[in-house]
Amino acid sequence: MSRPALWSIPAGHAFLDEMARRWLADHGELSDGVILLPTRRAARGLSEAFLRATDGRPILLPRIAAVGAADEAALTLGGFALDLPPAMPQAQRLAALSRLVLALERASGTPTAGLDATWRLARELAALMDEAERAEVPLATALRATVPEELAAHWQKTLTFLAIATEQWPAILADAGLMDPVARQVRLLHAQAEAWEAAAPAFPVWMAGIAGGIPTVAHLARVVAALPKGAVILHGLDRAMADEVWDTLQHGHPQAGMQRLLGALGATRGDVRPWREGAAESGRAGLLARALLPAEALGSWREAAPLPLEGMFRLRAADQQQEALAIAAILRDAIETPAATAVLVTPDRALAARVVAELARFGITADDSAGEPLAESPPATLMRLIARAVADGLAPVPLLSMLKHPLAALGLSPGACRAAARALELACLRGPRPPSRLAGLREALSQSRSEDLLAPMLLDRLEEALRPLLLLVEGGQVQSPAVLLAALAEAAEAIATTENARGDRMLWSAEEGEALATMIAEALPALESLPDTDPRVLPGLLDALLEGQVVRGRRALRGLGEGGSIHPRIFIWGLLEARLQSADVIVLGGLVEGVWPPATDPGPWLSRRMRAEAGLPSPEEIIGQTAHDFVSVSCAAPTVILSAPRRLAGAPAVPARWLKRLEAMLAGGQLTLPEHPALDWARALDQPAGAPQPVAPPSPRPAVPLRPRRLSITEIETWLADPYAIHARHILRLKELDPLDQATDAADYGRLVHAGMQHFLKEAGADWRPDAPLRLRAAMEHALGDAKLRPALANWWRPRLVRIADWIASVETARRAGLSLTAIGAEIPGEWELRGPAGAFLLRGRADRIERRQDGSLGLIDYKTGTVPTEKRVREGHAPQLPLEAAMAAAGAFGPIFSGATAEMSYWRLRGGAEPGEVIEPVPDQAELAALIAQSETALLALIAAFDDPGKAYLARPHPGRAARDSGYGRLARMAEWAGVGEDPA
């Protein structure tokens, strides 16, 4: 038997360029030939290598095809007859598998998951079936050979289902007259091998760059290696590894795939010929091979050997953002060398997106060959936002996200739609969430004081655009998923319609729009075969349909301005695209565990043991493949930078095991990888020129006529602790907007308690009757009903209000026994005019509760559902609310009925919890209380006089440690800058 034509190009050599030069040397410019490569990107790269080899002179190239995307057009079957059914479209396939999953759920009696979860399980099942096809394992037969009795109960059920599903699947395909896509590719490759076995082609056939032991590919490679003009060219085979080490390689080793491939070819390393005499591995390849030896061979680390580190650097960024900026700087620096190419290789798509964004600051648009997820493209994002907004009852955050999307117009110009959305936002979407759906929005809008006509106009247009979808989702009935998706697409077209263009032209244009339209067109007939579902599953179903769909090049192209173009020498590759490629500078980004290498997962259908018993490949094989990628890419450029951030998504990151191995070996030789200076470049990019200049605290001194002449009692405390807040609110007239979908907090709870007490006291007055406890409960329920809260929130607070009512009833009963009251006022407003150097000053206030007693004295009670001021703060004048109310009452500011000296001043802490309430009297002594009231009046007059001085500045929190009631203006004062802290203390 003749020796197979097996060759290996060593790691560290430009694989595709070596191939192109050798082809031209052996076959000239003969176009009658075939070269098979693993990926389309490698096929394009070889075409470019031919151009480099001929200095750009046009030639007729041989047929270059990708084994991973084989079809009849790419292969040369000659007269070999092959009549295969077409491949089943992906959506139709997943719908059919979803029906099987639903049948399993019904048969097992388990609650049916949402259709989105079912679709994802079907996708995982399809991936399992594809894996079995590639491994040429008859899955139905293999599953029957397992031992279900030895498995956990849930695995036994899963195994039974898989056996049934895989046995039924061939009949489903036959009824449809279709094939599984992977099964069809496998059959095509086998057919090509059989055709060449039957009649060897007269033209040369090369198969290059394959790795791993996929039986179909190995079969074709075995046939090609035996052809008279055939050659199988491997990449980076380690010929120097000891045989005893080679024979014991595990799945995670970079050479494990090569070992499996040679075994499948029936060959040994001795059968593989060197590509050309003297073409040895680079020193870097030897360094990495030594660092990644199996554990039992690590004794070689103690042997003296050169450790070549030329051109290798380490990048230790603090986090992903710093890593992205440093990588962008490296790529930008690399192209300063004429004709040099620079590449980022990473499986981390989030890192790739960050680097693309950072390159834009240098005016560079990179070629990101891995593409952009279709789900993140503008038209798909709009559809996802619409689905979420409708499913959430048009809640503020999803609604505004939809209305402010760049494609949203609702028959207006995009700018006019955005202006109307802002008007609606200010009118009724900020603060606590309004009632749900359009009716709730209209009710909230009618209760607002906004007179802007844009908001109601926008709601009218929104109702018209969403009507078909709202009828389906809000009807409360299950619906066909196909009908739901069609209604969503119709709503998206209506929302994308502008004043000058129809929505279909805006939504389905360009590559991403066409890809989305194709996906929906394929999904609609497939979804028709699925049972009706809850309409609220629509957002998850759309996400499941979009999962895995990619639009290539759109992230980069969208950023191009007029006349812009993708940079010809900067690239971003995924691991698949990087195989067999080379460049002048390569950055390996995201080298952390769980990213590169990825986390291994056997999937939801089979455990590791079940996979092994079925004869399926181990999930750990992907570790070996990515390890081979790591070594190959690290040797594919004169300059390579190995980058691993210290933190990933806010958590500490573990560097890739290969990095740790390499650093450990170097440490034994008292060496380390040199740090690349890109981190210093990244820091310098955002540093100001010269020394930093500290920002001085704001010190506004407006003219006295502009200063406020009327404030509320609660604002006096703010005036004392944070004068700048008074300046911003009353002089600059700035008001912090309420957050969207504001959580109902203690302040809202406090308003409920106050309203309940006001209802009760307004009706009961000073009388205390036996039925008062029941009337207190009824008053709290009345306040709860007036608030029109969501049912869940109302039910959450109702028990607390009942406990407060019962506690107040018990306290009131005890107080009234020894206290004679002639009048009680609730929420009493008052105004008190004082004189300052600049004229009259009006103090306004509203007392929670004032009691007039038989002896003419007054009692002041303040209800607190939150924090109660300490006795020390009250005595020192830092919490002046109640003392100032007492001073106002003494001056007659609350009217003649509640005019006089205050004998009692107390806080009622009303929590409604395990301890429903507590009475706190900070100054019980009458003489001390009178002195405190007089002191508060004096202090207020002094404060007015101080700020009537034009030289007095409104400083931001001039007293460190004194809490300010209103902290909303801390960011406006830029306290984080001048206070020397890392974040806003507000």
mmCIF file of C-alpha atoms in Angstrom, residues 875-985:
data_model
loop_
_atom_site.group_PDB
_atom_site.id
_atom_site.type_symbol
_atom_site.label_atom_id
_atom_site.label_comp_id
_atom_site.label_asym_id
_atom_site.label_seq_id
_atom_site.Cartn_x
_atom_site.Cartn_y
_atom_site.Cartn_z
ATOM 1 C CA ARG A 875 -32.533 70.493 70.492
ATOM 2 C CA GLU A 876 -29.615 71.763 68.351
ATOM 3 C CA GLY A 877 -32.015 73.242 65.807
ATOM 4 C CA HIS A 878 -31.043 70.911 62.928
ATOM 5 C CA ALA A 879 -34.614 69.510 62.731
ATOM 6 C CA PRO A 880 -36.674 72.702 63.198
ATOM 7 C CA GLN A 881 -40.012 71.577 61.742
ATOM 8 C CA LEU A 882 -42.072 71.130 64.919
ATOM 9 C CA PRO A 883 -40.467 74.049 66.839
ATOM 10 C CA LEU A 884 -41.205 76.371 63.890
ATOM 11 C CA GLU A 885 -44.786 75.079 63.709
ATOM 12 C CA ALA A 886 -45.108 75.964 67.403
ATOM 13 C CA ALA A 887 -43.716 79.446 66.715
ATOM 14 C CA MET A 888 -46.207 79.869 63.849
ATOM 15 C CA ALA A 889 -49.056 78.788 66.133
ATOM 16 C CA ALA A 890 -47.957 81.299 68.764
ATOM 17 C CA ALA A 891 -48.052 83.994 66.068
ATOM 18 C CA GLY A 892 -51.559 82.955 64.985
ATOM 19 C CA ALA A 893 -50.435 81.608 61.598
ATOM 20 C CA PHE A 894 -52.845 78.625 61.781
ATOM 21 C CA GLY A 895 -55.899 80.743 62.559
ATOM 22 C CA PRO A 896 -57.536 81.863 65.788
ATOM 23 C CA ILE A 897 -58.746 78.397 66.829
ATOM 24 C CA PHE A 898 -55.215 77.012 66.839
ATOM 25 C CA SER A 899 -53.430 80.067 68.178
ATOM 26 C CA GLY A 900 -51.514 79.969 71.429
ATOM 27 C CA ALA A 901 -48.609 78.463 73.315
ATOM 28 C CA THR A 902 -47.600 74.872 72.669
ATOM 29 C CA ALA A 903 -47.604 72.554 75.680
ATOM 30 C CA GLU A 904 -46.763 69.298 73.884
ATOM 31 C CA MET A 905 -44.692 68.540 70.814
ATOM 32 C CA SER A 906 -44.361 64.903 69.780
ATOM 33 C CA TYR A 907 -43.705 62.561 66.903
ATOM 34 C CA TRP A 908 -45.834 59.496 66.262
ATOM 35 C CA ARG A 909 -43.736 56.871 64.489
ATOM 36 C CA LEU A 910 -46.236 54.798 62.506
ATOM 37 C CA ARG A 911 -44.586 51.734 60.967
ATOM 38 C CA GLY A 912 -47.372 49.182 61.012
ATOM 39 C CA GLY A 913 -44.932 46.330 61.595
ATOM 40 C CA ALA A 914 -44.374 44.111 64.614
ATOM 41 C CA GLU A 915 -44.309 47.334 66.644
ATOM 42 C CA PRO A 916 -47.096 49.308 64.939
ATOM 43 C CA GLY A 917 -46.297 52.665 66.477
ATOM 44 C CA GLU A 918 -44.421 54.686 69.064
ATOM 45 C CA VAL A 919 -44.885 58.109 70.667
ATOM 46 C CA ILE A 920 -41.658 60.148 70.855
ATOM 47 C CA GLU A 921 -41.606 63.443 72.763
ATOM 48 C CA PRO A 922 -38.149 64.976 72.239
ATOM 49 C CA VAL A 923 -38.584 67.869 74.745
ATOM 50 C CA PRO A 924 -41.069 66.921 77.458
ATOM 51 C CA ASP A 925 -40.116 69.729 79.873
ATOM 52 C CA GLN A 926 -42.410 72.788 79.440
ATOM 53 C CA ALA A 927 -39.713 75.382 80.183
ATOM 54 C CA GLU A 928 -37.209 73.767 77.814
ATOM 55 C CA LEU A 929 -39.881 73.511 75.118
ATOM 56 C CA ALA A 930 -40.710 77.225 75.391
ATOM 57 C CA ALA A 931 -37.008 78.093 75.171
ATOM 58 C CA LEU A 932 -36.572 75.826 72.117
ATOM 59 C CA ILE A 933 -39.509 77.472 70.322
ATOM 60 C CA ALA A 934 -38.126 80.935 70.994
ATOM 61 C CA GLN A 935 -34.659 79.790 69.893
ATOM 62 C CA SER A 936 -36.040 78.419 66.602
ATOM 63 C CA GLU A 937 -37.676 81.754 65.823
ATOM 64 C CA THR A 938 -34.445 83.616 66.587
ATOM 65 C CA ALA A 939 -32.419 81.195 64.472
ATOM 66 C CA LEU A 940 -34.793 81.596 61.527
ATOM 67 C CA LEU A 941 -34.585 85.375 61.673
ATOM 68 C CA ALA A 942 -30.780 85.096 61.764
ATOM 69 C CA LEU A 943 -30.845 82.761 58.737
ATOM 70 C CA ILE A 944 -33.034 85.181 56.794
ATOM 71 C CA ALA A 945 -30.744 88.063 57.698
ATOM 72 C CA ALA A 946 -27.633 86.122 56.693
ATOM 73 C CA PHE A 947 -28.972 85.366 53.197
ATOM 74 C CA ASP A 948 -30.265 88.902 52.766
ATOM 75 C CA ASP A 949 -26.577 89.829 52.655
ATOM 76 C CA PRO A 950 -25.531 89.913 48.969
ATOM 77 C CA GLY A 951 -22.123 88.495 49.948
ATOM 78 C CA LYS A 952 -23.615 85.326 51.455
ATOM 79 C CA ALA A 953 -23.149 82.331 49.141
ATOM 80 C CA TYR A 954 -25.495 79.392 48.711
ATOM 81 C CA LEU A 955 -22.938 76.664 49.422
ATOM 82 C CA ALA A 956 -23.445 72.976 48.790
ATOM 83 C CA ARG A 957 -23.565 71.152 52.121
ATOM 84 C CA PRO A 958 -21.292 73.516 54.039
ATOM 85 C CA HIS A 959 -21.532 71.472 57.243
ATOM 86 C CA PRO A 960 -19.902 68.028 56.795
ATOM 87 C CA GLY A 961 -21.814 65.300 58.538
ATOM 88 C CA ARG A 962 -25.101 67.214 58.711
ATOM 89 C CA ALA A 963 -27.725 65.280 56.765
ATOM 90 C CA ALA A 964 -29.655 67.199 54.145
ATOM 91 C CA ARG A 965 -33.325 66.467 53.643
ATOM 92 C CA ASP A 966 -33.053 66.991 49.892
ATOM 93 C CA SER A 967 -30.033 65.318 48.283
ATOM 94 C CA GLY A 968 -31.234 65.623 44.696
ATOM 95 C CA TYR A 969 -28.901 68.479 43.773
ATOM 96 C CA GLY A 970 -25.597 66.867 44.776
ATOM 97 C CA ARG A 971 -24.815 65.904 41.180
ATOM 98 C CA LEU A 972 -25.674 69.376 39.933
ATOM 99 C CA ALA A 973 -23.168 70.759 42.442
ATOM 100 C CA ARG A 974 -20.615 68.215 41.103
ATOM 101 C CA MET A 975 -19.722 67.192 44.609
ATOM 102 C CA ALA A 976 -17.861 64.090 43.432
ATOM 103 C CA GLU A 977 -15.287 66.341 41.751
ATOM 104 C CA TRP A 978 -14.542 68.893 44.429
ATOM 105 C CA ALA A 979 -15.108 66.639 47.440
ATOM 106 C CA GLY A 980 -12.325 64.290 46.297
ATOM 107 C CA VAL A 981 -14.425 61.128 46.317
ATOM 108 C CA GLY A 982 -15.054 58.535 43.663
ATOM 109 C CA GLU A 983 -18.821 58.804 43.548
ATOM 110 C CA ASP A 984 -21.569 61.231 44.295
ATOM 111 C CA PRO A 985 -22.314 61.071 48.000
#
